[in-house]
PDB file of C-alpha atoms in Angstrom:
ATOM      1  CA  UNK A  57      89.423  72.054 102.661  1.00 61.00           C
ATOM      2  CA  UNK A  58      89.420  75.874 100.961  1.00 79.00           C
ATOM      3  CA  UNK A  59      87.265  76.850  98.566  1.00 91.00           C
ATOM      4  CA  UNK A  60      89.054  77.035  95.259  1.00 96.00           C
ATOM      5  CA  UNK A  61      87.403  78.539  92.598  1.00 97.00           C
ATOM      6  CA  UNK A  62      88.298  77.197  89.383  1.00 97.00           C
ATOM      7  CA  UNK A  63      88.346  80.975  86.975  1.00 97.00           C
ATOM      8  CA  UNK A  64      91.059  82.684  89.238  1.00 97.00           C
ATOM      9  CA  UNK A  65      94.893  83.182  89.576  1.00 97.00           C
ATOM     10  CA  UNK A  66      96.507  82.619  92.575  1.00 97.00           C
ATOM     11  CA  UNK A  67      99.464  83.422  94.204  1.00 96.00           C
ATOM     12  CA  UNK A  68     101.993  81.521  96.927  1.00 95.00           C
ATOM     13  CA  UNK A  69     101.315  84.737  99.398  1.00 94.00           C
ATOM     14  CA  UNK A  70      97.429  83.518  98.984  1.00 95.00           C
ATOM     15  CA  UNK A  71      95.938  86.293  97.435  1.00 97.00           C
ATOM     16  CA  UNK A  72      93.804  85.909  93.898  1.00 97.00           C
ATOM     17  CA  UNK A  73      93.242  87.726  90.762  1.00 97.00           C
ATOM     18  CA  UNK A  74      90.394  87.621  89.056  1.00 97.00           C
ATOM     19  CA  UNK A  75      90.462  88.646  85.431  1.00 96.00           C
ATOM     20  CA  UNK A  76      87.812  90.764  83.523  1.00 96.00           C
ATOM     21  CA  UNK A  77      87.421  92.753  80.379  1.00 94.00           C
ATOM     22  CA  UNK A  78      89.653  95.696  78.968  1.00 94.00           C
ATOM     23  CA  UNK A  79      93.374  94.565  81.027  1.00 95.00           C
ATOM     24  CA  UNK A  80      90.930  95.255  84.384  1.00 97.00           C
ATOM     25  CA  UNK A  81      91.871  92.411  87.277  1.00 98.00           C
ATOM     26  CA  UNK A  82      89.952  91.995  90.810  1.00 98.00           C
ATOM     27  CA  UNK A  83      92.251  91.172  94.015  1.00 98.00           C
ATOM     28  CA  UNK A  84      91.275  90.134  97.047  1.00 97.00           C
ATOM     29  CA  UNK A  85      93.082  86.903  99.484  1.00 97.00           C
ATOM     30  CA  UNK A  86      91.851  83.848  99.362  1.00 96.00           C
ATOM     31  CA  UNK A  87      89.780  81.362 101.793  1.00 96.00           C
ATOM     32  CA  UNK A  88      92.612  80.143 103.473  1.00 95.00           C
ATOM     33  CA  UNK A  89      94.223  83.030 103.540  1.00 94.00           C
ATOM     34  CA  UNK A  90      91.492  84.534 105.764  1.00 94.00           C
ATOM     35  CA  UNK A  91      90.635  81.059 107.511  1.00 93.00           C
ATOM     36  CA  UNK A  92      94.355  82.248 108.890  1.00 93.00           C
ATOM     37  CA  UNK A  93      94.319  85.722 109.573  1.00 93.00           C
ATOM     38  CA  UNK A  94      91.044  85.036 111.676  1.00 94.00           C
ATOM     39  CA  UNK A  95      88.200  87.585 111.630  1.00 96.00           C
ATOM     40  CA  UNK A  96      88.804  90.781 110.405  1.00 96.00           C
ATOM     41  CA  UNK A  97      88.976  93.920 112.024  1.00 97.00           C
ATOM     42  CA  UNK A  98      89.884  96.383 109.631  1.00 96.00           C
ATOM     43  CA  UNK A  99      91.259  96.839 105.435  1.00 97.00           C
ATOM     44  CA  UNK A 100      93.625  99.677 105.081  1.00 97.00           C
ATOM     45  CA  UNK A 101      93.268 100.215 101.575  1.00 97.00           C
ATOM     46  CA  UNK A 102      95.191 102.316  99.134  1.00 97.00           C
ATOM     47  CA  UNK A 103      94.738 105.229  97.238  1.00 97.00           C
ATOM     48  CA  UNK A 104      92.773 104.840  93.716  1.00 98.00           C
ATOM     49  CA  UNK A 105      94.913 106.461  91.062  1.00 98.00           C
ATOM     50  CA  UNK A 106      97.938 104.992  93.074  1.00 97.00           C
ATOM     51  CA  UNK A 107     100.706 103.373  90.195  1.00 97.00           C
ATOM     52  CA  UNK A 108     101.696  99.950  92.124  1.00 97.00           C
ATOM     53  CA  UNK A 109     104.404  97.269  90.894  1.00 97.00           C
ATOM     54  CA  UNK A 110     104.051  93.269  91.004  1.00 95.00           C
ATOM     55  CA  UNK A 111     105.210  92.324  93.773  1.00 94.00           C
ATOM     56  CA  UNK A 112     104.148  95.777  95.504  1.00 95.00           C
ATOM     57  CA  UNK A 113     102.289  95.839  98.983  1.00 95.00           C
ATOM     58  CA  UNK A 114      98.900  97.410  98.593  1.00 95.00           C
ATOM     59  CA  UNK A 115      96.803  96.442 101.172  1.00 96.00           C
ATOM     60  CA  UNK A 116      96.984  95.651 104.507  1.00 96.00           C
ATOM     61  CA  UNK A 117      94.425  93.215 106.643  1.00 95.00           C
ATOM     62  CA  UNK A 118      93.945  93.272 110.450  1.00 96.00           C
ATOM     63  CA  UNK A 119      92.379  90.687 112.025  1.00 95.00           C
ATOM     64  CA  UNK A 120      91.963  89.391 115.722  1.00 93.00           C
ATOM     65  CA  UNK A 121      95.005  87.303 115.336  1.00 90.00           C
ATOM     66  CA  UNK A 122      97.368  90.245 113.413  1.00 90.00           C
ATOM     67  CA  UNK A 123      98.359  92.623 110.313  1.00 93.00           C
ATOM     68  CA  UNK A 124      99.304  91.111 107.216  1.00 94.00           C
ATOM     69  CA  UNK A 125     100.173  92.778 104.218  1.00 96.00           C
ATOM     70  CA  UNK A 126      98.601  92.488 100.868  1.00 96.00           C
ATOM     71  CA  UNK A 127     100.506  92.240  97.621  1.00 96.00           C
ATOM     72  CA  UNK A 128      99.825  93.177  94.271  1.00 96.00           C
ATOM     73  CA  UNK A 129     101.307  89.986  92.199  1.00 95.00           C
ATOM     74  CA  UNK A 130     100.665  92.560  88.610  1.00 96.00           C
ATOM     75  CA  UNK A 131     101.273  96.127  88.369  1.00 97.00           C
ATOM     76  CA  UNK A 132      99.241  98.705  87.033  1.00 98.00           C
ATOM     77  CA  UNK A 133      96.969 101.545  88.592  1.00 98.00           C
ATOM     78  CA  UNK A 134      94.481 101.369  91.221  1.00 98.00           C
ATOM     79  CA  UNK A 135      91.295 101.800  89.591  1.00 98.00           C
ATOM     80  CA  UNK A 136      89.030 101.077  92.680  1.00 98.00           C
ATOM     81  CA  UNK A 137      89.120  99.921  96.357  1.00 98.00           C
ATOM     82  CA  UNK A 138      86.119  98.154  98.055  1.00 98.00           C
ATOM     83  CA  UNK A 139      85.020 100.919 100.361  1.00 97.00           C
ATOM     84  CA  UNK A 140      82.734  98.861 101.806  1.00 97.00           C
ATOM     85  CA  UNK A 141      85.328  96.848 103.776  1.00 97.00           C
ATOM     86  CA  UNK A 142      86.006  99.976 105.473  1.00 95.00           C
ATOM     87  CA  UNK A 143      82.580  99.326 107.774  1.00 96.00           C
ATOM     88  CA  UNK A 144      82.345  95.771 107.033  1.00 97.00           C
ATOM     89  CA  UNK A 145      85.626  94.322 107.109  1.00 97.00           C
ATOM     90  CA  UNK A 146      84.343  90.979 107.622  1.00 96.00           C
ATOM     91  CA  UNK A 147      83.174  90.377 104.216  1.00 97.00           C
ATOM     92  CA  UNK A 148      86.744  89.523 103.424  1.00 96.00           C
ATOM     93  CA  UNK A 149      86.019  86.632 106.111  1.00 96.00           C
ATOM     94  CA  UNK A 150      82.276  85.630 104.890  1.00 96.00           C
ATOM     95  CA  UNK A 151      82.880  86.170 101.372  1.00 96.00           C
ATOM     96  CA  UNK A 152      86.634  86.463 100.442  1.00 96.00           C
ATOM     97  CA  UNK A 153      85.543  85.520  96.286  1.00 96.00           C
ATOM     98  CA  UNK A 154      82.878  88.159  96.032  1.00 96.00           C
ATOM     99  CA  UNK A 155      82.152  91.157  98.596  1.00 97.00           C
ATOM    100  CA  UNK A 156      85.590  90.841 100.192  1.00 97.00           C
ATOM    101  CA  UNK A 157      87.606  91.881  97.300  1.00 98.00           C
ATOM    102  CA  UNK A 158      90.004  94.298  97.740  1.00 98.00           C
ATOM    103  CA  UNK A 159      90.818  96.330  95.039  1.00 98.00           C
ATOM    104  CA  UNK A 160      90.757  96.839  91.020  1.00 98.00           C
ATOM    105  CA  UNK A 161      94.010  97.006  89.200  1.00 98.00           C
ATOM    106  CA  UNK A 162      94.034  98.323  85.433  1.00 98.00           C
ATOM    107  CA  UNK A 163      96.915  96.266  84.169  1.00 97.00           C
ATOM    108  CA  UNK A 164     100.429  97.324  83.302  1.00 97.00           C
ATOM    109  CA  UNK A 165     101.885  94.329  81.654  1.00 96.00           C
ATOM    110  CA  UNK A 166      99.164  91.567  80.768  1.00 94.00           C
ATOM    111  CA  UNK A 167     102.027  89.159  80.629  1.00 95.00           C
ATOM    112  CA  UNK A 168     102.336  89.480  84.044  1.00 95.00           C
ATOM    113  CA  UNK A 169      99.196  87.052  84.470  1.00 95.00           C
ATOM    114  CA  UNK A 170     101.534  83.950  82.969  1.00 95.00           C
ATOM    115  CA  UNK A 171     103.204  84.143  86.432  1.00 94.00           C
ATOM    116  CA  UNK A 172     100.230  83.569  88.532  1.00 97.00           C
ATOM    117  CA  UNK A 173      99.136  80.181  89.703  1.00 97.00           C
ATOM    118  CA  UNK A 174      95.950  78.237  88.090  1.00 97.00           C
ATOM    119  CA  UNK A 175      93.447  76.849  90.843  1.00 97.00           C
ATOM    120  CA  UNK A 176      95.152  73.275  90.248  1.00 97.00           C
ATOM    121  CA  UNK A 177      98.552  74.667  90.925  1.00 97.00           C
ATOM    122  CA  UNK A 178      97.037  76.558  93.906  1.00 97.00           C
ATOM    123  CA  UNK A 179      95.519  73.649  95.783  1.00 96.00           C
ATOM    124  CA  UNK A 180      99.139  72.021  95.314  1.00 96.00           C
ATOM    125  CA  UNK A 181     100.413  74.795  97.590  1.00 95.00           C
ATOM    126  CA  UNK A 182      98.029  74.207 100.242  1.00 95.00           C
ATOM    127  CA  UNK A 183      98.329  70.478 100.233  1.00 93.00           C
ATOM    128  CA  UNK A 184     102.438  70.989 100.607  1.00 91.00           C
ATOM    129  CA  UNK A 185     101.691  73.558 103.540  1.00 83.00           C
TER     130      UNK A 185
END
């Protein structure tokens, strides 16, 4: 059973969104997402100052197993990108929640969030898969 921590969004492509102060969100994919990519071999990450829409692919992961991409589920600007999956890509496997983020999106449209799935919701998904 994934991890499935209660203060995120989700989304049905299995990444999350974590939500902080002034319209700033945290992405990264969740446990089960990388439970089935496998272990990572590399994060192409995007530009920071890049505009991206919901919906948008920003990301892509490479594992032993293959590439998937990574989408945005808000759009907004790319405020950050976690550099240090560049030489340690497997964080994203040993700590998807916290080292393994991804990037940091400064929100677009807020009411964007209302779309995402609640951890509740999320764990639905998985059961149904």
């Amino acid at each position: 059973m994934s991890n499935i921590p209660s203060e995120l969004k989700y989304t049905t492509s299995h990444e999350w969104i974590r939500v902080e102060e002034n319209d700033e969100v945290v992405l990264g994919i969740t446990e089960h997402a990388q439970e089935l990519l496998g272990d990572m071999v590399f994060v192409e990450l995007p530009e920071v100052g890049r505009e991206i829409d919901a919906g948008e692919d920003c990301a892509v992961a490479e594992s032993v197993k293959a590439a998937s991409d990574i989408y945005s589920p808000v759009g907004g600007e790319i405020l950050a990108v976690n550099e240090d999956l560049e030489d340690s890509p497997e964080n994203v496997n040993s700590d998807p929640f916290g080292d393994g983020w991804i990037v940091r999106i400064k929100l677009s449209d807020p009411s964007e969030l209302a779309e995402l799935l609640d951890a509740e919701a999320y764990q639905g998904l998985l059961e149904d898969e």
